[in-house]
XYZ file of C-alpha atoms in Angstrom:
390
model
C 162.316 75.495 52.997
C 159.056 76.301 51.140
C 158.848 72.734 49.870
C 159.231 71.522 53.459
C 156.421 73.810 54.665
C 154.143 72.639 51.843
C 154.818 69.028 52.786
C 154.035 69.764 56.430
C 150.736 71.452 55.445
C 149.784 68.437 53.289
C 150.529 66.086 56.148
C 148.407 68.250 58.413
C 145.419 68.094 56.028
C 145.734 64.325 55.754
C 145.900 64.060 59.523
C 142.782 66.187 59.863
C 140.946 64.044 57.351
C 142.009 60.936 59.234
C 140.745 62.425 62.472
C 137.311 63.177 60.838
C 137.115 59.638 59.441
C 137.826 58.311 62.887
C 135.216 60.707 64.334
C 132.646 59.650 61.760
C 133.363 55.973 62.331
C 133.072 56.390 66.064
C 129.671 58.061 65.620
C 128.491 55.162 63.467
C 129.750 52.663 66.013
C 127.946 54.570 68.745
C 124.621 54.211 66.882
C 124.350 57.722 65.435
C 121.008 58.050 63.571
C 121.103 58.572 59.831
C 118.254 59.590 57.502
C 117.276 58.790 53.949
C 115.684 61.933 52.528
C 113.943 63.049 49.380
C 112.773 66.413 48.133
C 109.031 66.934 47.936
C 108.471 67.512 44.233
C 105.581 68.208 41.902
C 104.772 65.699 39.225
C 102.218 63.227 37.929
C 100.690 60.357 39.880
C 99.147 57.356 38.168
C 96.968 54.980 40.173
C 96.264 51.575 38.693
C 94.760 48.168 39.370
C 96.527 44.980 38.299
C 94.684 42.080 36.698
C 95.367 39.048 34.544
C 93.429 36.919 32.094
C 93.396 35.759 28.478
C 92.793 36.887 24.918
C 89.278 36.020 23.721
C 87.377 36.152 20.423
C 84.415 38.495 20.804
C 82.477 37.328 17.753
C 82.300 33.568 17.617
C 79.880 31.102 16.010
C 79.310 27.497 17.055
C 78.262 25.646 13.909
C 75.949 22.945 15.200
C 72.968 21.959 12.982
C 71.479 19.890 15.874
C 70.141 17.233 13.516
C 71.140 13.619 13.152
C 72.867 12.208 10.131
C 76.206 11.317 8.596
C 78.830 13.972 7.843
C 79.742 14.277 4.180
C 81.699 16.666 1.941
C 83.639 18.357 4.789
C 85.378 21.244 3.025
C 87.231 23.260 5.730
C 90.044 22.795 8.218
C 91.444 24.755 11.154
C 92.899 28.086 10.079
C 90.783 28.490 6.940
C 89.205 31.897 6.323
C 85.505 31.630 5.491
C 82.737 34.008 4.445
C 79.193 34.084 5.800
C 77.078 31.601 3.849
C 80.062 29.556 2.655
C 79.488 25.787 2.441
C 81.134 23.820 5.266
C 79.761 20.262 5.086
C 76.582 18.294 4.411
C 74.554 15.802 6.425
C 73.165 12.639 4.882
C 69.722 11.801 6.355
C 67.010 10.453 4.054
C 64.416 10.585 6.850
C 64.490 14.371 6.695
C 63.164 14.333 3.142
C 60.399 11.905 4.114
C 59.436 14.193 6.986
C 59.076 17.138 4.630
C 56.798 15.151 2.324
C 54.555 14.054 5.220
C 54.355 17.588 6.594
C 53.448 18.941 3.159
C 50.661 16.355 2.830
C 49.259 17.331 6.228
C 49.392 20.988 5.224
C 47.417 20.336 2.037
C 44.855 18.316 3.986
C 44.395 21.179 6.451
C 43.890 23.607 3.574
C 41.227 21.330 2.093
C 39.471 21.254 5.460
C 39.257 25.048 5.440
C 37.829 25.050 1.937
C 35.252 22.407 2.935
C 34.234 24.368 6.044
C 33.781 27.531 4.008
C 31.472 25.662 1.588
C 29.501 24.343 4.578
C 29.003 27.888 5.834
C 27.904 29.054 2.414
C 25.420 26.171 2.113
C 24.050 26.637 5.632
C 23.454 30.340 5.028
C 21.631 29.579 1.759
C 19.371 27.065 3.492
C 18.575 29.479 6.290
C 17.844 32.378 3.896
C 15.458 30.143 1.977
C 13.683 29.047 5.148
C 13.136 32.638 6.287
C 10.905 33.323 3.271
C 9.183 29.955 3.178
C 6.135 29.666 5.433
C 6.349 25.908 5.303
C 9.291 25.977 7.732
C 8.457 26.090 11.369
C 10.236 28.381 13.810
C 12.109 25.423 15.260
C 13.319 24.340 11.817
C 14.588 27.830 11.081
C 16.435 27.821 14.408
C 18.114 24.511 13.533
C 19.267 25.894 10.176
C 20.678 29.006 11.864
C 22.597 26.795 14.298
C 24.133 24.961 11.330
C 25.664 28.260 10.189
C 27.351 28.706 13.586
C 28.584 25.106 13.537
C 30.057 25.565 10.060
C 31.788 28.791 11.137
C 33.277 27.008 14.165
C 34.537 24.335 11.793
C 36.352 27.028 9.802
C 38.066 28.295 12.943
C 39.168 24.771 13.913
C 40.399 24.089 10.381
C 42.382 27.308 10.343
C 44.089 26.335 13.609
C 44.926 22.930 12.169
C 46.332 24.626 9.110
C 48.594 26.895 11.211
C 49.903 23.854 13.106
C 50.513 21.958 9.866
C 52.268 24.983 8.334
C 54.560 25.317 11.376
C 55.425 21.620 11.218
C 56.137 21.856 7.493
C 58.439 24.841 8.002
C 60.325 23.048 10.783
C 60.688 19.893 8.708
C 61.908 21.886 5.725
C 64.304 23.867 7.922
C 65.772 20.638 9.280
C 66.069 19.304 5.768
C 67.810 22.483 4.650
C 70.307 22.028 7.497
C 71.695 19.075 5.635
C 73.709 21.719 3.788
C 75.651 23.430 6.599
C 76.893 26.990 5.939
C 79.148 29.464 7.787
C 77.162 31.800 10.044
C 79.739 34.632 10.067
C 82.896 35.837 8.350
C 85.937 34.583 10.223
C 88.578 31.933 10.767
C 87.898 28.271 11.492
C 89.120 27.803 15.075
C 88.105 24.169 15.565
C 86.892 21.215 13.528
C 85.621 18.346 15.677
C 84.146 16.180 12.907
C 85.297 14.189 9.890
C 83.546 12.611 6.957
C 81.560 9.567 8.028
C 80.875 10.766 11.578
C 77.340 10.356 12.911
C 75.842 13.526 14.389
C 73.444 13.050 17.282
C 70.177 14.909 17.623
C 71.195 16.556 20.907
C 74.129 18.922 21.339
C 75.743 20.281 24.504
C 77.410 23.159 22.617
C 80.663 22.447 24.410
C 83.810 23.323 22.384
C 84.897 19.665 22.325
C 81.612 18.505 20.753
C 80.490 21.416 18.581
C 81.217 20.286 15.003
C 82.861 23.522 13.837
C 83.769 26.771 15.626
C 84.340 29.959 13.643
C 85.777 33.108 15.200
C 86.385 36.549 13.760
C 90.012 37.224 14.720
C 89.471 40.902 13.950
C 87.421 41.029 17.151
C 90.110 39.832 19.571
C 89.755 41.308 23.052
C 91.229 40.746 26.495
C 89.171 39.308 29.324
C 90.818 39.836 32.724
C 89.767 39.002 36.258
C 89.711 41.859 38.803
C 89.711 41.161 42.541
C 86.641 42.199 44.512
C 88.663 44.702 46.574
C 89.571 46.611 43.388
C 86.440 46.294 41.252
C 84.801 49.459 42.659
C 87.667 51.518 41.181
C 87.192 50.082 37.689
C 84.934 51.934 35.231
C 83.995 51.580 31.574
C 86.240 53.643 29.296
C 89.342 53.523 31.524
C 92.671 53.076 29.752
C 94.446 49.733 30.121
C 98.085 48.806 29.523
C 98.544 45.174 28.480
C 101.451 42.790 28.003
C 101.535 39.179 26.812
C 103.968 36.712 28.327
C 104.109 34.770 25.049
C 105.336 37.784 23.046
C 108.425 39.465 24.515
C 108.481 43.233 24.301
C 104.914 43.620 23.041
C 102.859 46.173 24.955
C 99.428 47.229 23.733
C 96.733 49.544 25.032
C 92.992 49.286 25.278
C 89.881 50.550 27.020
C 87.465 48.837 29.368
C 84.326 47.889 27.451
C 82.332 45.717 29.840
C 82.321 44.820 33.537
C 80.421 41.728 34.643
C 77.846 42.376 37.357
C 78.207 38.900 38.857
C 81.452 37.700 40.400
C 83.028 34.256 40.341
C 84.371 32.474 43.415
C 87.516 30.384 43.190
C 89.119 28.998 46.372
C 87.384 31.664 48.423
C 88.520 34.546 46.187
C 85.877 36.606 44.367
C 86.804 38.089 40.977
C 84.889 39.907 38.251
C 85.407 39.464 34.515
C 86.342 42.704 32.745
C 86.424 42.922 28.936
C 89.047 45.174 27.330
C 88.738 46.370 23.728
C 92.192 46.544 22.131
C 93.280 49.795 20.470
C 95.283 47.875 17.866
C 95.914 44.281 16.830
C 99.189 42.463 16.292
C 99.216 39.473 13.948
C 101.156 37.490 16.551
C 98.317 37.633 19.078
C 96.272 34.445 19.281
C 93.106 33.465 21.191
C 93.639 32.134 24.750
C 97.088 33.784 25.175
C 97.795 34.896 28.752
C 97.694 38.639 29.328
C 98.657 40.940 32.222
C 96.795 44.227 32.567
C 97.343 47.494 34.396
C 94.058 49.407 34.570
C 94.612 53.174 34.969
C 92.026 54.197 37.564
C 93.242 57.774 38.215
C 95.795 60.268 36.893
C 96.752 63.531 38.646
C 99.047 66.227 37.263
C 101.207 68.852 39.000
C 100.801 67.556 42.543
C 103.286 67.234 45.405
C 104.147 63.628 46.184
C 106.369 61.773 48.639
C 107.239 58.118 49.085
C 104.696 56.066 50.986
C 107.381 55.229 53.548
C 107.545 58.924 54.531
C 103.914 58.948 55.718
C 103.268 58.182 59.385
C 99.849 57.990 61.037
C 98.808 58.646 64.590
C 95.317 59.016 66.036
C 93.810 59.203 62.589
C 96.150 61.987 61.437
C 99.012 61.849 58.950
C 102.511 63.226 59.469
C 105.852 63.524 57.705
C 109.229 64.458 59.105
C 111.123 67.276 57.371
C 114.861 67.693 57.844
C 115.477 71.256 59.060
C 119.123 72.287 59.656
C 120.067 68.677 60.210
C 117.259 67.942 62.662
C 113.905 66.286 61.905
C 110.703 68.288 62.378
C 107.354 66.565 62.327
C 104.612 68.199 60.260
C 100.955 67.258 60.018
C 99.849 66.814 56.409
C 96.660 66.224 54.492
C 97.048 63.343 52.072
C 95.164 62.599 48.852
C 95.517 59.911 46.219
C 98.078 57.129 46.580
C 99.502 54.293 44.554
C 101.894 51.469 45.357
C 104.890 53.812 45.759
C 103.801 57.428 46.309
C 101.218 59.518 48.153
C 99.803 62.909 47.220
C 100.315 65.708 49.781
C 97.465 68.225 49.577
C 98.791 70.545 52.273
C 101.293 70.624 55.121
C 104.596 70.821 53.196
C 105.839 72.716 50.174
C 107.745 71.798 47.053
C 111.446 71.378 47.792
C 111.085 70.382 51.465
C 113.561 67.664 52.405
C 111.354 64.854 53.659
C 112.676 61.892 55.654
C 111.573 58.656 54.065
C 113.638 56.309 56.229
C 115.730 56.276 59.392
C 118.597 53.784 59.261
C 121.530 52.585 61.339
C 124.969 53.919 60.414
C 126.625 50.630 59.454
C 128.031 50.464 55.966
C 125.494 47.955 54.692
C 122.556 50.186 55.631
C 124.188 53.240 54.092
C 124.928 51.277 50.953
C 121.335 50.149 50.786
C 120.131 53.705 51.150
C 122.373 54.917 48.329
C 121.151 52.134 46.075
C 117.595 53.254 46.871
C 118.349 56.741 45.436
C 117.901 58.382 48.851
C 120.184 61.062 50.251
C 121.869 59.768 53.402
C 122.221 62.488 56.037
C 123.770 62.102 59.483
C 122.169 64.001 62.306
C 124.338 66.979 63.288
C 125.750 67.469 59.764
C 128.623 65.865 57.900
C 131.918 66.841 56.387
C 134.992 68.584 57.844
C 133.934 71.759 59.733
C 135.060 74.902 57.967
C 135.508 73.284 54.516
C-alpha cells in the first residue's frame, strides 16, 4: 500500500513538472521577454589603442663614400658582425692622388704669397721711416711711401684668404683620397651589401637602400615603429606601456614603452596615421628587422571601479541609463559614466556593487537562450522561473 502511495506521489511530481514545462513553453511561444543580466562588480579597467607596424633598426649607418672609382678588396658579407673603424673595402681611383698633389702645390704657393707680402710690408715701412727723417723727400713722396705700406698690408690679407681657400681644398682632396679605404662607421651587423669587386661607384649617391654600397645596423637597437590612426593619436603619450606580438613568431609577446611620436602625419588612401616608436623592454634573438608587429598601447588603467558591459548602457537626451532587475522586473536608473574600452564602461554613480544589471533583452526561443548562456549572461524570465513553492 505504501509503495503504491509513493508511486502515486512520484507520478504527481512528474505531472507537475510536465505542466510547468508546458507553461514555460507556452510563455516562450507567446513572446515572453527574457533578460541577460550581469552583476555590477568592482575590478580593473584597461583602455588601449591598437596599432600595427614593423620592427626597425634604430642605429643604422649607410656606408657610401660618395666618390668615384672601382671597388676592390671587399671583405664583408651580409650577416657579418663589424666594429667601428673596421676595413670594409677600398676604391681604386688614381685621380684622387693627383688631386691631392695639385692641392698641396696650391697650398704651398699661397703660403709663399703670404711670406712675400709680409716682406713687402717690412720693406715699405723701412722706406717710409727713412723718408720721415730725410729732408730730401717731399711731402708727396712721403705720402706715396706710406700708401705702399697700406698696399702691402692689403696684399697680406688677400694672400691669407687665398691660403685658407687652398687649405680647405687640400683637406677636401685628402679626405676624398682617404675615402679610398672605406671603414665601418658603427659597431653592428652588415644588413646589406649592394656592391662587388670590380663595380664602378658613381660620384653621386641617392642614399636609397638599393644603391647604398653597404648598410650596417646595430641589432641591439631594434625597436617597433607602429602607425596610429588620427582618431587615437591624442590618447597616446610618451612613456605609455605597449604590449606587442609578432605574427612571424607564434606565442611571442613582448612589452615596451613609447619613446617618440611623430608630429607630422602621413596620408594613405585618405587615412591619416602617425608613426610611433616603441622601445622594447627585452630582445629575442628570433626578432629580425622589418618583421610585422601588432601593438596594444595602454592609454589608461583604473583599479577598484564598478563596471558593466557596454551593451547595458543606454542614452537618452544626453543622459545615460542602465536597467536593474528588481524582483524580476526591470527598473531604469540614471548613471554617471566614466572611462570605457571596447567591452566595458565605468559607472561612477547611480548603481552599487552587486546590482543585477540587464545587458540584453532577448526573445524566448531556444536559440536566443542558448546564445545568452554561451555569452556568460544569466537568463531570467520576467515574472520569475521555476516551480512555485519549490
